[in-house]
PDB file of C-alpha atoms in Angstrom:
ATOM      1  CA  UNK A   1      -3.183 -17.289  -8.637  1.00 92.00           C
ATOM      2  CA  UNK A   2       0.261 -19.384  -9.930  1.00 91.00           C
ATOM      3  CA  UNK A   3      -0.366 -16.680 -13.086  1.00 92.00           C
ATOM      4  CA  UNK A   4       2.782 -13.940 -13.072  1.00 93.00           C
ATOM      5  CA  UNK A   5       0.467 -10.637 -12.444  1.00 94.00           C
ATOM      6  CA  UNK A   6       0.875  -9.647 -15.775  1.00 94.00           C
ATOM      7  CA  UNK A   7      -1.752  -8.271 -18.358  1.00 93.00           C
ATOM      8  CA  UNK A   8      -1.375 -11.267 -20.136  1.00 94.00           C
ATOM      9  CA  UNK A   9      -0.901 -13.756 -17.302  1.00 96.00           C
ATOM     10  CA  UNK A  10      -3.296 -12.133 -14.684  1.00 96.00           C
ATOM     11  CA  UNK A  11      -3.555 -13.629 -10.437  1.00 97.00           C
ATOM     12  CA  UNK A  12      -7.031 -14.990  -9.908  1.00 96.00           C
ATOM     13  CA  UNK A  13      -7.747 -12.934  -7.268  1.00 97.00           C
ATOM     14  CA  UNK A  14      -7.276  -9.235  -5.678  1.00 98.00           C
ATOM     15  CA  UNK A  15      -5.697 -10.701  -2.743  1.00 98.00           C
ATOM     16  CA  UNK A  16      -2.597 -12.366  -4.617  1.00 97.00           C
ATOM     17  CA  UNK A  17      -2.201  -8.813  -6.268  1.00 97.00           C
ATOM     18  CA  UNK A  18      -2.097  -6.695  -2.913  1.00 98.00           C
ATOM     19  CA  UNK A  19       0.741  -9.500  -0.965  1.00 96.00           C
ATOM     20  CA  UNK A  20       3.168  -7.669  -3.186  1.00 96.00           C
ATOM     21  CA  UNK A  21       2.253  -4.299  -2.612  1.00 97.00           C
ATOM     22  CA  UNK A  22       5.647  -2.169  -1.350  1.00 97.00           C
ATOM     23  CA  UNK A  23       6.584   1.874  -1.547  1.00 98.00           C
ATOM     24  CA  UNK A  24       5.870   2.739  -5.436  1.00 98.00           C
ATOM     25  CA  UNK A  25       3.619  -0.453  -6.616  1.00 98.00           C
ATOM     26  CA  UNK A  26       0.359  -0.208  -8.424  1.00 98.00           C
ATOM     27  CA  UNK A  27      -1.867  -3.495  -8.634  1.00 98.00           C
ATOM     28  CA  UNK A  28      -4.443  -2.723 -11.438  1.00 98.00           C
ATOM     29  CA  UNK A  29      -7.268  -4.830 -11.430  1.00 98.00           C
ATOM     30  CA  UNK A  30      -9.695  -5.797 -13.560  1.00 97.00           C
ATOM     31  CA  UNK A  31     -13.474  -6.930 -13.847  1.00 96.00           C
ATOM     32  CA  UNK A  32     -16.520  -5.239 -13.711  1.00 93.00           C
ATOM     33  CA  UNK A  33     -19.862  -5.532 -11.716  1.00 83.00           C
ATOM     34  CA  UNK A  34     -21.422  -8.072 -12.940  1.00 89.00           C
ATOM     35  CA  UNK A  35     -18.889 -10.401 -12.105  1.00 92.00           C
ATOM     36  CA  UNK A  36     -17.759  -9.364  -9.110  1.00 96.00           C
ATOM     37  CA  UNK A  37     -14.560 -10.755  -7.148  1.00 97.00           C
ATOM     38  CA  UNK A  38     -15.816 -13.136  -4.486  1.00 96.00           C
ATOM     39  CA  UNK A  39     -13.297 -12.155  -1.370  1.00 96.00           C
ATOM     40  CA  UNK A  40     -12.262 -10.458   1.373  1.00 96.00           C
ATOM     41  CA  UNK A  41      -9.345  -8.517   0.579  1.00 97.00           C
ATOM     42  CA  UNK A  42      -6.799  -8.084   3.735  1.00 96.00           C
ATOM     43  CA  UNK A  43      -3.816  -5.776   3.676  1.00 97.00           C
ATOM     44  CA  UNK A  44      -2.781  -6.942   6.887  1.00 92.00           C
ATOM     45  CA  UNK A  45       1.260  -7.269   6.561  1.00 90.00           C
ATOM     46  CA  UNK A  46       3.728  -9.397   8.938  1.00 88.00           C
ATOM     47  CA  UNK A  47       5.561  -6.070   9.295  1.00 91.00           C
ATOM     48  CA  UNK A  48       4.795  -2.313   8.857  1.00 94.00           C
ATOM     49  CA  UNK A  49       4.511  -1.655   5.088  1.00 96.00           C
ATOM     50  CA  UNK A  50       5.071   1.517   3.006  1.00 96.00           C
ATOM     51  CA  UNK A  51       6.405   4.691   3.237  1.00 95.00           C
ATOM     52  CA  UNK A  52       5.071   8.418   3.204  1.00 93.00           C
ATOM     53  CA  UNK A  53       7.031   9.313   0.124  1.00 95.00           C
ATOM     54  CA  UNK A  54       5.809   6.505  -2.264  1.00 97.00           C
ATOM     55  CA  UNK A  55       2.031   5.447  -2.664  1.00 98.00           C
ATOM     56  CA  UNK A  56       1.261   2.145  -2.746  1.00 98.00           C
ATOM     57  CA  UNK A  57      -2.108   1.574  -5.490  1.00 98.00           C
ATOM     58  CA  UNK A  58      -4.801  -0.751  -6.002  1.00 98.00           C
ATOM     59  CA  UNK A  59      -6.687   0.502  -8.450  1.00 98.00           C
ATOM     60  CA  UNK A  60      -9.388  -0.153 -11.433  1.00 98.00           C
ATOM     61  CA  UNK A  61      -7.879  -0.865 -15.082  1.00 97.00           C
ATOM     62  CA  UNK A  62      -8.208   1.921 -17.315  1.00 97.00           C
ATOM     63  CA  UNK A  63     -11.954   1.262 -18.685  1.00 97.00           C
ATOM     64  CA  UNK A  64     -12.890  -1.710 -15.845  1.00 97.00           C
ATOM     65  CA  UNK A  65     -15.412  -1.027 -13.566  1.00 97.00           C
ATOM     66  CA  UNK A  66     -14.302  -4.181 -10.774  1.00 98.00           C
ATOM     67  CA  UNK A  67     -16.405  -4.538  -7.870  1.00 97.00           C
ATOM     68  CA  UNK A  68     -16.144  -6.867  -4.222  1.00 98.00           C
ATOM     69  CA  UNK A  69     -19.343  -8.852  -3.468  1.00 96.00           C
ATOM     70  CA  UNK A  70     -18.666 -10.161   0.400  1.00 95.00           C
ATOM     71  CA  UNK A  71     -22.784 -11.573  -0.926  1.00 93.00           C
ATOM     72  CA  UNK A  72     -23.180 -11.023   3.067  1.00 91.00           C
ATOM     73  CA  UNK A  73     -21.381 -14.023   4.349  1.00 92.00           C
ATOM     74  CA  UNK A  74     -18.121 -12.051   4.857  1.00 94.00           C
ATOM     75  CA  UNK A  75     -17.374  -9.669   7.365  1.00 93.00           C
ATOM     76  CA  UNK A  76     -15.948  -7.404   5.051  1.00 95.00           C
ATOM     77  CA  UNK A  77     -14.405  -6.385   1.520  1.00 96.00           C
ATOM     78  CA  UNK A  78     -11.228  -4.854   2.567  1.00 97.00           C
ATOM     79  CA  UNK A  79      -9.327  -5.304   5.495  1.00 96.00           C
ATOM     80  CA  UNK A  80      -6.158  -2.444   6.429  1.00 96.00           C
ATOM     81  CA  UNK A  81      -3.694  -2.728   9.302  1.00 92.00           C
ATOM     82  CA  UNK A  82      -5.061  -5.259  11.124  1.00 79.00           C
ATOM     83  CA  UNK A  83      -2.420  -6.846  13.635  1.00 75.00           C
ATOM     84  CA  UNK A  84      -1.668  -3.069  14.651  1.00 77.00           C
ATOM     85  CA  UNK A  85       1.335  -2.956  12.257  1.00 89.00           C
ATOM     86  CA  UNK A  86       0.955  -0.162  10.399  1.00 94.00           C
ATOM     87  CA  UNK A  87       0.160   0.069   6.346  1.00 96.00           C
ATOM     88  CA  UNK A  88       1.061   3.449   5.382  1.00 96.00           C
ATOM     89  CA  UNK A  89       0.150   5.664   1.977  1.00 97.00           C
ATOM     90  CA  UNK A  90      -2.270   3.694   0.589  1.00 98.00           C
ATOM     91  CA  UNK A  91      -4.827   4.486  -2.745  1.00 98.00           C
ATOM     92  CA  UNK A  92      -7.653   2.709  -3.554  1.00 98.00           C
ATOM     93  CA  UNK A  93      -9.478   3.885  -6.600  1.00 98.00           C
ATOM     94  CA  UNK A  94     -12.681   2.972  -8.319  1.00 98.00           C
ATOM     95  CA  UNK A  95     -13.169  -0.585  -7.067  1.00 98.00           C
ATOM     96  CA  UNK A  96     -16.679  -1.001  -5.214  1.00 98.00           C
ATOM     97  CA  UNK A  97     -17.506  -2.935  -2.448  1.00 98.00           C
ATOM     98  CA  UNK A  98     -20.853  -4.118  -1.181  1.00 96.00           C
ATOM     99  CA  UNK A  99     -22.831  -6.656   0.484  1.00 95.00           C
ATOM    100  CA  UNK A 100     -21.198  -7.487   3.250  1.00 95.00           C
ATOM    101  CA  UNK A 101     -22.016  -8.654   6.994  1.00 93.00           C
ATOM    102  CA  UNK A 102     -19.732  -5.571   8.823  1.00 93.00           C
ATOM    103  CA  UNK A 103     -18.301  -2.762   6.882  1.00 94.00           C
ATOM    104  CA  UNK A 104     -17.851  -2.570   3.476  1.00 96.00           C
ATOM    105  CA  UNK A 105     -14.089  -1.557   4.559  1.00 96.00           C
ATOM    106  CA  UNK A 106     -12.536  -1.041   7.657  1.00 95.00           C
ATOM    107  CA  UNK A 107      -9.355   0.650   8.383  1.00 94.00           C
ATOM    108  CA  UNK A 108      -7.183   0.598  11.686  1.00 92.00           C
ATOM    109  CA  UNK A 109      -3.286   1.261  12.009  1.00 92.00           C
ATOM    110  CA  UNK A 110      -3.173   3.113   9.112  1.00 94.00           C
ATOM    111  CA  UNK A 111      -1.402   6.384   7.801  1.00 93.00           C
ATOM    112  CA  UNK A 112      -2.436   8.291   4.705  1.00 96.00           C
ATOM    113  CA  UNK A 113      -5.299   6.414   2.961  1.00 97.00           C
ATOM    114  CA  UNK A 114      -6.678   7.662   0.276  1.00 98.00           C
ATOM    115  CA  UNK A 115     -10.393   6.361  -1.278  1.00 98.00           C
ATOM    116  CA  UNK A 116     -11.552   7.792  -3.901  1.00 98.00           C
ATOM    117  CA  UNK A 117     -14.237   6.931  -6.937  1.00 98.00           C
ATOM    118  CA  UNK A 118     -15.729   3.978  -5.422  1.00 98.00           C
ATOM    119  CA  UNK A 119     -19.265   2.638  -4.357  1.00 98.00           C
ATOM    120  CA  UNK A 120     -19.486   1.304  -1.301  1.00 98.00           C
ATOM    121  CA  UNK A 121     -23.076  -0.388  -0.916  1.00 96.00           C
ATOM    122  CA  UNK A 122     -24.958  -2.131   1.234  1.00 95.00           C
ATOM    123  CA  UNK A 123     -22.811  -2.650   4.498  1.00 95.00           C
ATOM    124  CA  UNK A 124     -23.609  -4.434   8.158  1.00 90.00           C
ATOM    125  CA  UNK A 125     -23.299  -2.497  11.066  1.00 87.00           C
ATOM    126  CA  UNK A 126     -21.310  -0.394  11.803  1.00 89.00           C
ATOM    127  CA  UNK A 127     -20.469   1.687   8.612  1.00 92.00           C
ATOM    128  CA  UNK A 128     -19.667   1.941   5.063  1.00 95.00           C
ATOM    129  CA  UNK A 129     -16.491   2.205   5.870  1.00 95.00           C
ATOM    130  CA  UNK A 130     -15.163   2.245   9.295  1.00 92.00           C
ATOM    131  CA  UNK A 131     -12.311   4.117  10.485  1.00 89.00           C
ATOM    132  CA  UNK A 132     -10.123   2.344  13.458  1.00 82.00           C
ATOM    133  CA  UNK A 133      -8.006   2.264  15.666  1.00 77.00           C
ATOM    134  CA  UNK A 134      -5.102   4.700  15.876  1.00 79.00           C
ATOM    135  CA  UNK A 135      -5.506   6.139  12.233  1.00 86.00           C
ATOM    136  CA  UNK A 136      -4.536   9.243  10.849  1.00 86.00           C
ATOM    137  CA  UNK A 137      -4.780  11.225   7.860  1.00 92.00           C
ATOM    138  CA  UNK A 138      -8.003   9.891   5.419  1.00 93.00           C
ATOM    139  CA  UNK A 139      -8.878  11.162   2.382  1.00 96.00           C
ATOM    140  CA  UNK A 140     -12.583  10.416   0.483  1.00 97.00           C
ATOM    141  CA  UNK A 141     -13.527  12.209  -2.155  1.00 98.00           C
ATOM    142  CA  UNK A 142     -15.839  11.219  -5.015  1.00 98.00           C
ATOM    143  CA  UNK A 143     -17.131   8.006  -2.992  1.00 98.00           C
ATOM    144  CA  UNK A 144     -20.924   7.107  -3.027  1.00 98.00           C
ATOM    145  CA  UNK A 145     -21.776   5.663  -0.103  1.00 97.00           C
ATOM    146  CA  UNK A 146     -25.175   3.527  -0.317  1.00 97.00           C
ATOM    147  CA  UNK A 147     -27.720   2.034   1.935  1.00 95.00           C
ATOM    148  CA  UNK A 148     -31.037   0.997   0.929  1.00 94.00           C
ATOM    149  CA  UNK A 149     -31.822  -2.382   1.860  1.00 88.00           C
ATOM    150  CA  UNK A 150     -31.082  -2.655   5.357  1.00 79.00           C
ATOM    151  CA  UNK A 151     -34.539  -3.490   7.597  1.00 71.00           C
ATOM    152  CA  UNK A 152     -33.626  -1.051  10.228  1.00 73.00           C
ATOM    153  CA  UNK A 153     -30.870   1.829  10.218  1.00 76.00           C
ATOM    154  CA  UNK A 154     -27.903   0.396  11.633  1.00 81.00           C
ATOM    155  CA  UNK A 155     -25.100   1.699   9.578  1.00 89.00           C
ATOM    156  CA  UNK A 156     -23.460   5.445   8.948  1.00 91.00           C
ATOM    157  CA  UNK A 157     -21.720   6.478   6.104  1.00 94.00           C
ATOM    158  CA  UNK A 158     -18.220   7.124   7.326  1.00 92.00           C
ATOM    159  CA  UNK A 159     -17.184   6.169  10.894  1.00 88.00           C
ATOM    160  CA  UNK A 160     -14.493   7.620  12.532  1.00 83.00           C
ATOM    161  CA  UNK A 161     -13.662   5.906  15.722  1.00 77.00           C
ATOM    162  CA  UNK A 162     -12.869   7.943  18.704  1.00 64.00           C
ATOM    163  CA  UNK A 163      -9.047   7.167  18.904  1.00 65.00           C
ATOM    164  CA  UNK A 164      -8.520   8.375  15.357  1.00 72.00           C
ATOM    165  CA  UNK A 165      -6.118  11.363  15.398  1.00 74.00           C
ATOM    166  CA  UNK A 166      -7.163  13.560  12.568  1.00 80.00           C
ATOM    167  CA  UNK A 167      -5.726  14.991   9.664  1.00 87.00           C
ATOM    168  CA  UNK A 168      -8.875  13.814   7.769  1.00 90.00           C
ATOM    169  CA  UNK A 169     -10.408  15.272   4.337  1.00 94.00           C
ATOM    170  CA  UNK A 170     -14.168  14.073   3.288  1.00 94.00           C
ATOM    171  CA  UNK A 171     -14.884  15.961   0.149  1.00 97.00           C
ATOM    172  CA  UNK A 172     -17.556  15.530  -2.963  1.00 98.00           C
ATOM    173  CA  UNK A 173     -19.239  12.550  -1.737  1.00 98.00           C
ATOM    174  CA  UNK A 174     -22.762  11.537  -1.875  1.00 98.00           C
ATOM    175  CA  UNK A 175     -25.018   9.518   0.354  1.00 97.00           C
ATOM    176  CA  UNK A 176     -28.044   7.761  -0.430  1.00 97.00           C
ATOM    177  CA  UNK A 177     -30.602   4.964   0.198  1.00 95.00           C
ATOM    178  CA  UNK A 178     -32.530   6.581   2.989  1.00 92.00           C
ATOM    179  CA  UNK A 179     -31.511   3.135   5.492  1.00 92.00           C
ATOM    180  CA  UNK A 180     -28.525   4.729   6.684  1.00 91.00           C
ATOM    181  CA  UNK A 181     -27.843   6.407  10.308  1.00 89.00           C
ATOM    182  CA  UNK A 182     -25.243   9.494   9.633  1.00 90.00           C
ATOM    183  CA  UNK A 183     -23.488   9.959   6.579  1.00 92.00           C
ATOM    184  CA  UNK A 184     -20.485  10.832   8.583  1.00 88.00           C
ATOM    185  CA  UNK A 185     -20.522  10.034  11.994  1.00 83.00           C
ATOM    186  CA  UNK A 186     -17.818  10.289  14.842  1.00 74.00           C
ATOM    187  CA  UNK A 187     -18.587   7.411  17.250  1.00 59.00           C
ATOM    188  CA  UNK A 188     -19.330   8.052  20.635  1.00 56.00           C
ATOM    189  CA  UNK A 189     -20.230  11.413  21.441  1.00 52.00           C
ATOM    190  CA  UNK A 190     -18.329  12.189  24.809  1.00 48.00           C
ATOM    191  CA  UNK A 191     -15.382  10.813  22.761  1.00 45.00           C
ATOM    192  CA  UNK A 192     -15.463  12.945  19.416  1.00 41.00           C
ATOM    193  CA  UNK A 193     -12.420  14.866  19.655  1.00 43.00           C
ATOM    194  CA  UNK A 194     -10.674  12.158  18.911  1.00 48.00           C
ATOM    195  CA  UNK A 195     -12.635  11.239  15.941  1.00 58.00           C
ATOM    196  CA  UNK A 196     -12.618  14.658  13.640  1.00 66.00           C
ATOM    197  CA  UNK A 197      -9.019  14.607  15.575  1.00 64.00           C
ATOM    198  CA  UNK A 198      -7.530  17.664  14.498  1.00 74.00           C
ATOM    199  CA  UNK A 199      -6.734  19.814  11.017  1.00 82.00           C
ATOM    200  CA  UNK A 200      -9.504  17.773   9.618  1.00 85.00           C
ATOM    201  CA  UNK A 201     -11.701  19.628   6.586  1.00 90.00           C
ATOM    202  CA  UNK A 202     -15.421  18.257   5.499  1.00 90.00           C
ATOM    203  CA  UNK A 203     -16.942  19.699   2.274  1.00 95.00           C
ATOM    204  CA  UNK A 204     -18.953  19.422  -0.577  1.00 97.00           C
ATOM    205  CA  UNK A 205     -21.035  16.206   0.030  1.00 97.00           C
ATOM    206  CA  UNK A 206     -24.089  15.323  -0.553  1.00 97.00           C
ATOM    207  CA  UNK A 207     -26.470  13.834   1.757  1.00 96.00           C
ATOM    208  CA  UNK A 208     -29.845  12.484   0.998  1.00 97.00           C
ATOM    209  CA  UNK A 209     -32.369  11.035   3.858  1.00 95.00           C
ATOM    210  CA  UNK A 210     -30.105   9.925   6.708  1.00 93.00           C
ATOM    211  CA  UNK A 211     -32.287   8.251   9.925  1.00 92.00           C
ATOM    212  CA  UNK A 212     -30.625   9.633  11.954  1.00 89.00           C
ATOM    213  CA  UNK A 213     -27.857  13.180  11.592  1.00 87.00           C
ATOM    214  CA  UNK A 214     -26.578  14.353   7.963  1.00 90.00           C
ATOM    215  CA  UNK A 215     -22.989  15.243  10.154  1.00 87.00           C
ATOM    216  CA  UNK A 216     -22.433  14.451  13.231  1.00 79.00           C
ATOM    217  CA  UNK A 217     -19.603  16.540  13.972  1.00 66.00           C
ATOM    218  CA  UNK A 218     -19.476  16.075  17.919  1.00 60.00           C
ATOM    219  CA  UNK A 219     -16.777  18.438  19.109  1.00 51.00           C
ATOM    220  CA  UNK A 220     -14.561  18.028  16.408  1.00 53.00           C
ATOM    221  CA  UNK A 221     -11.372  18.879  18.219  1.00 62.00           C
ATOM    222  CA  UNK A 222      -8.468  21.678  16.735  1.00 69.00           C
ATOM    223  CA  UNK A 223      -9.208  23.336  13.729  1.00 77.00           C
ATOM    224  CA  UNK A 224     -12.029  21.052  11.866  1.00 79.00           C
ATOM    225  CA  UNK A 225     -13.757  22.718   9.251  1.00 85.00           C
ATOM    226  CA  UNK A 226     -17.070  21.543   8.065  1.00 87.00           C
ATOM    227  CA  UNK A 227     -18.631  23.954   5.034  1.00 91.00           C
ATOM    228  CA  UNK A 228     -21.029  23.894   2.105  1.00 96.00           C
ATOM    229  CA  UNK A 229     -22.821  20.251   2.388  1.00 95.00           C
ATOM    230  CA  UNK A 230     -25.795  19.556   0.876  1.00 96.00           C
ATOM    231  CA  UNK A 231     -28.303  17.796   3.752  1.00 95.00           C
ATOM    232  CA  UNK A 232     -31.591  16.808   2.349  1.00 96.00           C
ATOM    233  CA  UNK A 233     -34.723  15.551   4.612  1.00 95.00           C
ATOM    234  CA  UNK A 234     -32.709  14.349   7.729  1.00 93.00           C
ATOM    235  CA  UNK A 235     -34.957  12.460  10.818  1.00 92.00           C
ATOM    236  CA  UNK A 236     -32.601  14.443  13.291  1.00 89.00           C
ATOM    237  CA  UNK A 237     -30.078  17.262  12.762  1.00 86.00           C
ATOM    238  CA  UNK A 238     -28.512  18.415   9.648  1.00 88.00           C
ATOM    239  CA  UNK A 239     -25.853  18.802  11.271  1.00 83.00           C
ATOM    240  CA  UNK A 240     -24.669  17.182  14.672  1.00 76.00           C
ATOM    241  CA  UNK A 241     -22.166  19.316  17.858  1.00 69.00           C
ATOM    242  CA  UNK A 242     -22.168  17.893  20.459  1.00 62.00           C
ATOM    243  CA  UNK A 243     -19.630  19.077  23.534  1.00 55.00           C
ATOM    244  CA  UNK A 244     -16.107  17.817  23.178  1.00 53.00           C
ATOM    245  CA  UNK A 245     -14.657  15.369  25.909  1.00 48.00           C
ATOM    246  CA  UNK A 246     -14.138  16.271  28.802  1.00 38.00           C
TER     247      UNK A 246
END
């Protein structure tokens, strides 16, 4: 990590790259998954970081394929917004995650993330990747989200915690492994407005042989549209609505 973060001069790790994320900065990483980074990767800043006008980007180089292996002693791959100071506009593209002791990545005091053409594989309880505390505005499109190995169903897909407020977009996924609970599930059920929030849109995935629901909508809240998924050989409900909170 005393490298310069150039091409030619590279940090050691993925964590060295994202302390100098600000408003505009893309840290392009490299690898691929056979060697694998060995970390947990936390974009947990001292102060709230970013801005809704410039992105900030971690992201595969052009060609790489770089993965996270947490090799399930970690608790996680990717950390955002712990500490609740807020990480705002965020992209992370095409690096995978997987095997790891909680979520592949979890996500709380966060605005605007956007995930998009990763694997995340072979989480602990309680997702794929979790969705926190006062969050709003996700975007995952293009992710698969895998779970094959687990010895009993513990896990969803995508979990969006009841005091999320909305804004969300889940688009052209796919879920597989048949050891997952629900690809996308909202949490508690007496507390899923909060989770789909509001303006939130869900379309195009792919769901193969969940243990549990495909979508487990719950309520949903304002405006939450949820059209053409694919939900193949489900143990419950294709799709999940349950009454909103009352």
């Amino acid at each position: 990590d005393a490298g310069t973060g150039s091409e030619g001069n590279p940090f050691r790790t993925i964590q060295k790259g994202v302390s100098l994320l600000a408003p505009g900065v893309t840290v392009l990483v490299r690898g691929d998954a056979s060697t694998p980074y060995l970390e947990q990767v936390s974009i947990s800043p001292g102060a709230e970081l970013g801005d809704l006008a410039n992105p900030m980007t971690v992201a595969a180089y052009p060609g790489d394929s770089p993965g996270i292996n947490g090799e399930f002693i970690r608790a996680s791959g990717l950390m955002i917004g712990q500490g609740s100071r807020y990480v705002n506009n965020l992209i992370w593209r095409h690096i995978d995650i997987r095997n790891t002791l909680g979520p592949n990545m979890r996500a709380d005091y966060t605005r605007y993330l956007t995930v998009e053409d990763c694997l995340l594989k072979e989480p602990g309880a309680p997702a794929c990747m979790m969705i926190g505390q006062t969050f709003a505005y996700l975007i995952s499109r293009r992710n698969i989200f895998e779970v094959a190995t687990a010895p009993t169903a513990v896990a969803h897909g995508i979990y969006l915690w009841e005091t999320t407020s909305g804004g969300h977009s889940v688009y052209d996924n796919t879920f597989r492994g048949g050891r997952y609970r629900d690809a996308i599930s909202t949490g508690r059920e007496a507390y899923a407005l909060e989770g789909w929030g509001k303006d939130s849109e869900c379309y195009g995935n792919k769901i193969y042989d969940p243990q549990d629901d495909g979508l487990q909508v719950e309520g949903g809240g304002a405006r939450v549209a949820v059209w053409k998924n694919l939900v193949v050989r489900p143990v419950a409900a294709g799709m999940g609505i349950a009454p909103v909170k009352t």
